[in-house]
Amino acid sequence: MWLGWNIVWLGALLMGLNGTVAWASDIQHHRYEELVRALFVVQSECPYITRIYSIGRSVEGRHLYVLEFSDNPGIHEAMEPEFKYVGNMHGNEVLGRELLIQLSQFLCEEYRAGNQRITRLIHDTRIHILPTMNPDGYEVAAKQGPEFNGYLVGRGNSREVDLNRNFPDLNALMYYYEKTNGRNHHLPLPDNWEHQVELETLAVIKWMQNYNFVLSANLHGGAVVANYPFDKSRDPRIRGKTTYSATPDDKIFKKLARTYSYAHSWMHKGWNCGDFFDEGITNGASWYSLSKGMQDFNYLYTNCFEITLELSCDKFPPASALSREWLGNREALISFLEQVHHGIKGMVYDNNNNPISNAEISVAGINHDVTTGVDGDYFRLLLPGTYTVTASTSGYLPSTSTVTVGPAEAIQVRLFRVHILSKKKTDYQ
């Protein structure tokens, strides 16, 4: 059971178990070769809990490397959730890239030091860290450096395409389905979508298809706020007007955003970069409407709940600012990661105890379903409360249970057994 994780970790971020202060005073920016070297150093220092793999290449041929942390790297363990962090989607927004390198080093070092919190996190979670989604754009921005970097220089990939406006637009379809009582999850991709997106976007979508991610954040810069879906407004654009565009999971998304904001040293204060965001959080469309973004795509196409973290006023802060930013974000990065263990999880079996993949898990009153993975396991993020949960799939009778999620309980596990509706062969076609 995942219990006791809300206990305040007093001093653990600054003090190692041996009492030595873990100051990060010499953080520097990493060009592509230096980033790759840093990841492989972490992997060499923690070989039994890490794995490096590439999800594809950028337009200019740079690998999009992911560093995985797990007690069984390379293996999905049933009922162990998958989590991801994505950095540097916009090439000139570089703080997230550096924070994820530091986070990788921190996880390795603290695990080796016997830190119980980090050890439990790595043993009970499969963590995937993609420090840069846009290595080509970063190299363009890095040539100018912090002093002369413009607002747009290096933002897009080498074809100058904004990758956060490059995912298939599923919002329009979702908003139509809301009016017609249509499908509420895993919406279909348009025809020929693979030829309509950039190589980096294609790699990330294939990544999402191959891993059953539960929770995610993508790290940006230019503001300091935790942004949650939907990013795209339901209403036609009216100049100078923004409208709140809530998902069916609006309450849990607010909670996720607040988790990061309040664990961050100053985000929750609201006033940052000349802007004010109450509690340091905002609905995306309420701030400004954005089409074809990655966080909405995660929610509408996969089981993954993603938020966008805007982490610095300067898109390309000087190296002298990186240590302060790391100390300001470190607890928030860990606390947000821990949220993947809130809600319910379980297995869906048939009457012969065979796991059933792609079964739909619905929660009464929340019009957004999730599905089981290839091993028959499911994960559903929920706030504390009592819920009616149903597992259903073609050819079987649905199975319904009442589940109570308590504030002190990180996971409520319920085992579903879905009975065969009919033994006729046609029922399985």
Coordinates of C-alpha atoms in Angstrom, one line a residue:
M1 CA 0.0 0.0 0.0
W2 CA 1.1 3.5 -0.8
L3 CA 0.6 5.2 2.6
G4 CA 2.1 8.0 4.5
W5 CA 3.3 10.0 1.5
N6 CA 1.8 13.3 2.6
I7 CA 4.2 13.5 5.6
V8 CA 6.3 16.6 5.2
W9 CA 9.8 15.7 4.2
L10 CA 11.6 18.2 6.5
G11 CA 15.0 19.1 5.3
A12 CA 15.2 16.1 3.0
L13 CA 15.8 18.2 -0.1
L14 CA 18.8 20.0 1.4
M15 CA 20.2 17.3 3.6
G16 CA 21.3 13.9 2.6
L17 CA 20.9 10.9 4.9
N18 CA 24.5 11.3 6.0
G19 CA 23.8 14.9 7.0
T20 CA 25.8 16.6 4.3
V21 CA 24.2 19.6 2.5
A22 CA 23.4 18.8 -1.1
W23 CA 23.9 22.3 -2.6
A24 CA 23.7 22.6 -6.4
S25 CA 26.0 25.5 -6.9
D26 CA 27.7 24.8 -10.2
I27 CA 24.8 24.0 -12.6
Q28 CA 25.6 25.0 -16.2
H29 CA 23.7 24.9 -19.5
H30 CA 24.1 21.7 -21.5
R31 CA 24.4 21.7 -25.2
Y32 CA 23.3 18.5 -26.9
E33 CA 26.5 16.5 -26.6
E34 CA 26.8 17.5 -23.0
L35 CA 23.2 16.6 -22.3
V36 CA 23.7 13.1 -23.7
R37 CA 26.9 12.7 -21.7
A38 CA 25.1 13.7 -18.5
L39 CA 22.4 11.2 -19.1
F40 CA 24.8 8.4 -19.7
V41 CA 26.8 9.3 -16.6
V42 CA 23.6 8.9 -14.5
Q43 CA 22.9 5.6 -16.2
S44 CA 26.5 4.4 -15.4
E45 CA 26.2 5.5 -11.8
C46 CA 22.8 3.8 -11.3
P47 CA 22.8 1.0 -13.8
Y48 CA 20.3 -1.3 -12.0
I49 CA 17.5 1.3 -11.8
T50 CA 18.0 3.2 -15.0
R51 CA 17.7 2.7 -18.8
I52 CA 18.3 5.1 -21.7
Y53 CA 16.3 4.7 -24.9
S54 CA 15.6 6.8 -27.9
I55 CA 12.0 7.5 -29.0
G56 CA 13.2 8.8 -32.4
R57 CA 15.2 11.6 -34.0
S58 CA 14.8 15.3 -34.6
V59 CA 14.7 16.8 -38.1
E60 CA 18.5 17.3 -37.9
G61 CA 19.0 13.7 -36.7
R62 CA 19.5 14.2 -33.0
H63 CA 18.3 11.4 -30.8
L64 CA 15.3 12.2 -28.5
Y65 CA 16.8 10.3 -25.5
V66 CA 14.6 9.3 -22.5
L67 CA 16.1 8.3 -19.2
E68 CA 14.0 5.8 -17.3
F69 CA 14.0 5.1 -13.6
S70 CA 12.5 1.8 -12.3
D71 CA 13.5 -1.1 -10.1
N72 CA 13.0 -3.2 -13.3
P73 CA 14.1 -0.9 -16.1
G74 CA 12.6 -1.7 -19.5
I75 CA 9.7 -3.7 -18.0
H76 CA 6.1 -2.6 -17.3
E77 CA 5.0 -4.2 -14.0
A78 CA 1.3 -4.7 -13.7
M79 CA -0.3 -2.0 -11.5
E80 CA 2.8 0.1 -11.4
P81 CA 2.0 3.4 -13.0
E82 CA 4.0 5.1 -15.8
F83 CA 4.9 8.7 -15.4
K84 CA 6.7 11.1 -17.8
Y85 CA 8.3 14.6 -17.7
V86 CA 9.0 16.4 -21.0
G87 CA 11.3 19.3 -21.3
N88 CA 12.4 21.9 -23.9
M89 CA 9.5 21.5 -26.2
H90 CA 10.2 25.1 -27.2
G91 CA 13.9 25.1 -28.0
N92 CA 14.5 28.6 -26.4
E93 CA 12.7 27.7 -23.2
V94 CA 15.6 26.0 -21.5
L95 CA 15.0 25.8 -17.8
G96 CA 13.0 22.6 -18.0
R97 CA 15.8 20.9 -19.8
E98 CA 18.3 21.7 -17.1
L99 CA 15.8 20.9 -14.3
L100 CA 15.2 17.4 -15.7
I101 CA 19.0 16.8 -15.9
Q102 CA 19.3 17.9 -12.3
L103 CA 16.3 15.8 -11.3
S104 CA 17.9 12.7 -13.0
Q105 CA 21.1 13.2 -11.1
F106 CA 19.2 13.8 -7.9
L107 CA 17.1 10.6 -8.1
C108 CA 20.2 8.6 -8.8
E109 CA 22.2 10.2 -5.9
E110 CA 19.4 10.0 -3.4
Y111 CA 18.7 6.4 -4.3
R112 CA 22.3 5.4 -3.8
A113 CA 22.3 7.3 -0.5
G114 CA 19.3 5.2 0.8
N115 CA 16.8 8.0 0.8
Q116 CA 13.6 6.2 1.7
R117 CA 11.2 8.6 -0.1
I118 CA 13.1 8.4 -3.4
T119 CA 13.7 4.6 -3.1
R120 CA 9.9 4.0 -2.6
L121 CA 9.2 6.3 -5.6
I122 CA 11.5 4.4 -7.9
H123 CA 10.4 1.0 -6.7
D124 CA 6.7 1.8 -7.1
T125 CA 6.8 4.0 -10.3
R126 CA 8.2 3.7 -13.7
I127 CA 9.5 7.2 -14.4
H128 CA 10.4 8.5 -17.9
I129 CA 12.4 11.7 -18.3
L130 CA 12.7 13.3 -21.8
P131 CA 14.9 16.4 -21.1
T132 CA 14.6 17.8 -24.6
M133 CA 11.8 17.3 -27.2
N134 CA 13.3 19.9 -29.4
P135 CA 17.1 19.6 -29.5
D136 CA 17.5 21.4 -32.9
G137 CA 15.7 24.5 -31.7
Y138 CA 17.8 24.5 -28.5
E139 CA 21.0 24.6 -30.5
V140 CA 19.7 27.7 -32.4
A141 CA 18.8 29.4 -29.2
A142 CA 22.0 28.4 -27.5
K143 CA 24.2 30.0 -30.2
Q144 CA 22.8 33.4 -29.1
G145 CA 22.9 32.5 -25.4
P146 CA 20.9 34.1 -22.5
E147 CA 22.0 37.7 -23.1
F148 CA 20.8 38.0 -26.7
N149 CA 18.1 35.3 -27.0
G150 CA 14.9 36.6 -28.6
Y151 CA 11.3 35.6 -27.8
L152 CA 11.1 33.4 -30.9
V153 CA 14.6 32.5 -31.8
G154 CA 14.9 28.7 -31.5
R155 CA 11.3 28.3 -30.3
G156 CA 10.3 26.0 -33.2
N157 CA 12.2 23.0 -34.5
S158 CA 14.7 23.3 -37.4
R159 CA 11.7 23.8 -39.8
E160 CA 10.6 26.7 -37.5
V161 CA 7.4 24.8 -36.6
D162 CA 6.0 25.3 -33.1
L163 CA 5.7 21.8 -31.7
N164 CA 3.1 22.8 -29.2
R165 CA 0.8 23.8 -32.1
N166 CA 1.6 20.6 -34.1
F167 CA -0.5 17.8 -32.5
P168 CA -3.7 16.5 -34.2
D169 CA -6.6 18.8 -33.1
L170 CA -8.9 16.5 -31.1
N171 CA -10.6 19.2 -29.2
A172 CA -13.0 20.2 -32.0
L173 CA -14.1 16.5 -32.2
M174 CA -14.4 16.3 -28.4
Y175 CA -16.6 19.4 -28.3
Y176 CA -18.8 18.0 -31.0
Y177 CA -19.1 14.7 -29.2
E178 CA -20.1 16.5 -26.0
K179 CA -23.2 17.8 -27.8
T180 CA -24.0 14.5 -29.4
N181 CA -23.3 12.1 -26.5
G182 CA -20.3 10.7 -28.4
R183 CA -17.1 9.0 -27.3
N184 CA -15.4 10.7 -24.4
H185 CA -11.9 9.3 -24.5
H186 CA -9.2 7.9 -26.9
L187 CA -10.5 9.9 -29.8
P188 CA -9.5 8.7 -33.3
L189 CA -6.7 10.4 -35.1
P190 CA -7.4 11.9 -38.5
D191 CA -6.4 10.2 -41.7
N192 CA -2.8 10.6 -42.8
W193 CA -2.0 12.2 -39.4
E194 CA 1.6 10.9 -39.5
H195 CA 2.3 13.1 -42.6
Q196 CA 0.8 16.2 -41.0
V197 CA 3.1 16.4 -37.9
E198 CA 6.8 17.0 -37.4
L199 CA 9.3 14.2 -36.7
E200 CA 9.6 15.3 -33.1
T201 CA 5.8 15.3 -32.6
L202 CA 5.5 12.0 -34.4
A203 CA 8.1 10.5 -32.1
V204 CA 6.3 11.7 -29.0
I205 CA 2.9 10.4 -30.2
K206 CA 4.4 6.9 -30.9
W207 CA 5.9 7.1 -27.4
M208 CA 2.4 7.7 -26.0
Q209 CA 1.1 4.7 -28.0
N210 CA 3.8 2.4 -26.6
Y211 CA 3.5 3.3 -22.9
N212 CA 0.4 3.6 -20.8
F213 CA 1.2 6.9 -19.2
V214 CA -0.9 7.9 -16.3
L215 CA 0.4 11.4 -15.4
S216 CA 2.7 13.9 -17.1
A217 CA 4.0 17.4 -17.1
N218 CA 5.7 19.4 -19.9
L219 CA 8.1 22.1 -18.8
H220 CA 8.1 25.5 -20.5
G221 CA 9.3 29.1 -19.7
G222 CA 8.2 32.7 -20.1
A223 CA 5.9 32.8 -17.1
V224 CA 5.6 31.1 -13.7
V225 CA 2.3 29.2 -13.5
A226 CA 0.9 25.7 -13.5
N227 CA -1.4 25.5 -16.5
Y228 CA -4.1 22.7 -16.9
P229 CA -6.5 21.6 -19.7
F230 CA -8.3 22.4 -21.7
D231 CA -6.0 24.8 -23.6
K232 CA -8.4 25.3 -26.5
S233 CA -11.6 27.3 -25.8
R234 CA -15.0 25.8 -26.6
D235 CA -16.2 29.2 -27.8
P236 CA -15.4 31.1 -31.0
R237 CA -12.5 33.5 -30.5
I238 CA -13.5 37.0 -29.5
R239 CA -10.7 39.6 -29.5
G240 CA -9.7 40.4 -26.0
K241 CA -11.9 37.8 -24.4
T242 CA -10.9 34.5 -22.9
T243 CA -13.2 31.7 -21.5
Y244 CA -12.6 28.9 -19.1
S245 CA -12.6 25.5 -20.8
A246 CA -13.0 22.8 -18.2
T247 CA -12.4 19.1 -18.7
P248 CA -14.6 16.5 -17.0
D249 CA -11.7 16.1 -14.6
D250 CA -11.4 19.8 -13.8
K251 CA -11.3 19.3 -10.0
I252 CA -8.4 16.8 -10.1
F253 CA -6.5 18.9 -12.7
K254 CA -6.8 21.9 -10.3
K255 CA -5.5 19.7 -7.5
L256 CA -2.5 18.6 -9.6
A257 CA -1.7 22.1 -10.6
R258 CA -1.9 23.3 -7.0
T259 CA 0.3 20.4 -5.9
Y260 CA 3.1 21.8 -8.1
S261 CA 2.4 25.4 -7.3
Y262 CA 2.4 25.1 -3.5
A263 CA 5.4 22.9 -3.5
H264 CA 7.3 25.4 -5.6
S265 CA 9.1 28.1 -3.6
W266 CA 7.3 31.1 -5.1
M267 CA 4.8 30.0 -7.9
H268 CA 1.9 29.9 -5.4
K269 CA 2.3 33.5 -4.5
G270 CA 0.6 34.5 -7.7
W271 CA 2.6 37.6 -8.7
N272 CA 5.3 36.5 -11.1
C273 CA 6.8 38.1 -14.3
G274 CA 4.4 41.0 -14.1
D275 CA 1.3 38.7 -14.2
F276 CA -1.0 37.5 -11.4
F277 CA -2.4 33.9 -11.3
D278 CA -4.5 33.1 -8.2
E279 CA -2.6 30.3 -6.4
G280 CA -0.2 30.2 -9.2
I281 CA -2.5 28.1 -11.4
T282 CA -4.6 28.7 -14.5
N283 CA -6.9 26.9 -16.9
G284 CA -5.2 27.1 -20.3
A285 CA -8.1 28.5 -22.3
S286 CA -8.8 31.0 -19.5
W287 CA -5.3 32.4 -20.0
Y288 CA -5.3 32.2 -23.8
S289 CA -6.8 29.7 -26.3
L290 CA -4.3 27.3 -27.9
S291 CA -5.0 24.7 -30.6
K292 CA -3.2 21.5 -31.3
G293 CA -1.3 21.5 -28.0
M294 CA 0.3 18.6 -26.3
Q295 CA -1.5 18.6 -23.0
D296 CA -5.0 18.5 -24.5
F297 CA -3.8 15.7 -26.9
N298 CA -2.6 13.6 -23.9
Y299 CA -6.0 13.8 -22.3
L300 CA -8.1 13.2 -25.4
Y301 CA -6.0 10.4 -27.0
T302 CA -4.5 8.5 -24.1
N303 CA -5.1 7.7 -20.5
C304 CA -2.6 10.3 -19.5
F305 CA -3.4 13.5 -17.5
E306 CA -0.8 16.2 -18.4
I307 CA -0.3 19.8 -17.2
T308 CA 2.0 22.5 -18.6
L309 CA 4.5 24.0 -16.2
E310 CA 5.7 27.5 -17.0
L311 CA 8.7 27.8 -14.8
S312 CA 10.7 31.0 -15.4
C313 CA 10.2 34.6 -16.5
D314 CA 13.3 34.4 -18.6
K315 CA 13.0 31.8 -21.4
F316 CA 16.8 31.3 -21.4
P317 CA 18.0 32.3 -17.9
P318 CA 21.7 32.7 -17.3
A319 CA 23.7 29.9 -15.8
S320 CA 24.0 31.9 -12.6
A321 CA 20.2 31.6 -12.0
L322 CA 20.0 27.8 -12.5
S323 CA 20.9 26.8 -8.9
R324 CA 18.2 29.0 -7.4
E325 CA 15.7 27.7 -9.9
W326 CA 16.6 24.1 -9.2
L327 CA 16.2 24.6 -5.4
G328 CA 12.9 26.4 -6.1
N329 CA 11.5 23.5 -8.2
R330 CA 13.0 20.4 -6.7
E331 CA 10.4 19.6 -4.1
A332 CA 7.6 20.5 -6.6
L333 CA 9.0 18.0 -9.2
I334 CA 9.0 15.2 -6.6
S335 CA 5.6 16.1 -5.1
F336 CA 4.0 16.2 -8.5
L337 CA 5.5 12.9 -9.5
E338 CA 4.0 11.3 -6.3
Q339 CA 0.5 12.3 -7.5
V340 CA 0.5 9.4 -9.9
H341 CA -0.3 7.2 -6.9
H342 CA -3.5 8.9 -6.0
G343 CA -7.0 7.6 -6.9
I344 CA -7.6 3.9 -7.8
K345 CA -5.9 1.2 -9.7
G346 CA -6.7 -2.5 -10.3
M347 CA -6.9 -5.4 -12.7
V348 CA -9.7 -6.5 -15.1
Y349 CA -10.0 -10.2 -15.5
D350 CA -12.4 -12.6 -17.3
N351 CA -13.9 -15.5 -15.5
N352 CA -10.8 -17.6 -16.2
N353 CA -8.6 -15.1 -14.5
N354 CA -7.2 -13.9 -17.9
P355 CA -6.4 -10.2 -17.9
I356 CA -8.5 -8.1 -20.3
S357 CA -6.8 -5.3 -22.2
N358 CA -8.6 -2.2 -23.5
A359 CA -11.5 -2.6 -21.2
E360 CA -13.2 0.8 -20.4
I361 CA -13.2 2.1 -16.8
S362 CA -15.9 4.6 -16.2
V363 CA -16.6 6.7 -13.1
A364 CA -20.2 7.8 -12.5
G365 CA -20.5 11.6 -12.7
I366 CA -17.2 12.1 -14.6
N367 CA -17.6 11.9 -18.4
H368 CA -14.1 10.7 -19.2
D369 CA -13.2 7.0 -19.2
V370 CA -9.8 5.4 -19.1
T371 CA -8.8 2.0 -20.5
T372 CA -6.8 -1.0 -19.3
G373 CA -3.4 -1.7 -20.6
V374 CA -2.0 -4.8 -22.3
D375 CA -1.7 -6.5 -18.9
G376 CA -5.3 -5.7 -17.9
D377 CA -4.3 -3.1 -15.4
Y378 CA -5.8 0.4 -15.1
F379 CA -5.1 3.6 -13.2
R380 CA -7.7 6.3 -12.5
L381 CA -6.7 9.6 -10.8
L382 CA -9.4 10.7 -8.4
L383 CA -9.9 13.1 -5.4
P384 CA -10.9 11.7 -2.0
G385 CA -14.5 10.5 -2.1
T386 CA -16.8 7.6 -2.9
Y387 CA -17.2 6.6 -6.5
T388 CA -19.2 4.1 -8.5
V389 CA -16.7 2.5 -10.9
T390 CA -17.6 0.2 -13.9
A391 CA -15.4 -1.9 -16.0
S392 CA -16.9 -2.9 -19.4
T393 CA -15.8 -4.3 -22.7
S394 CA -17.4 -5.9 -25.8
G395 CA -18.6 -9.5 -25.2
Y396 CA -18.8 -9.3 -21.5
L397 CA -21.2 -8.1 -18.8
P398 CA -20.0 -5.0 -17.1
S399 CA -18.8 -5.2 -13.5
T400 CA -19.5 -2.3 -11.1
S401 CA -18.1 -1.6 -7.6
T402 CA -18.3 1.2 -5.1
V403 CA -14.9 2.5 -4.2
T404 CA -13.9 4.9 -1.5
V405 CA -10.7 7.0 -1.9
G406 CA -9.6 8.4 1.4
P407 CA -7.4 11.5 1.9
A408 CA -4.7 9.5 3.7
E409 CA -4.7 6.7 1.2
A410 CA -2.7 7.0 -1.9
I411 CA -4.2 4.0 -3.7
Q412 CA -7.5 2.1 -3.4
V413 CA -7.1 -1.2 -5.3
R414 CA -10.2 -3.0 -6.5
L415 CA -10.2 -6.2 -8.5
F416 CA -12.8 -6.6 -11.2
R417 CA -14.0 -9.8 -12.6
V418 CA -15.9 -9.3 -15.9
H419 CA -18.2 -12.2 -16.7
I420 CA -18.7 -13.6 -20.2
L421 CA -22.0 -12.4 -21.7
S422 CA -22.3 -15.3 -24.1
K423 CA -20.1 -18.2 -25.3
K424 CA -21.1 -17.7 -28.9
K425 CA -18.1 -17.2 -31.1
T426 CA -19.6 -14.1 -32.6
D427 CA -19.4 -12.3 -29.2
Y428 CA -15.6 -12.2 -29.6
Q429 CA -15.5 -10.8 -33.1

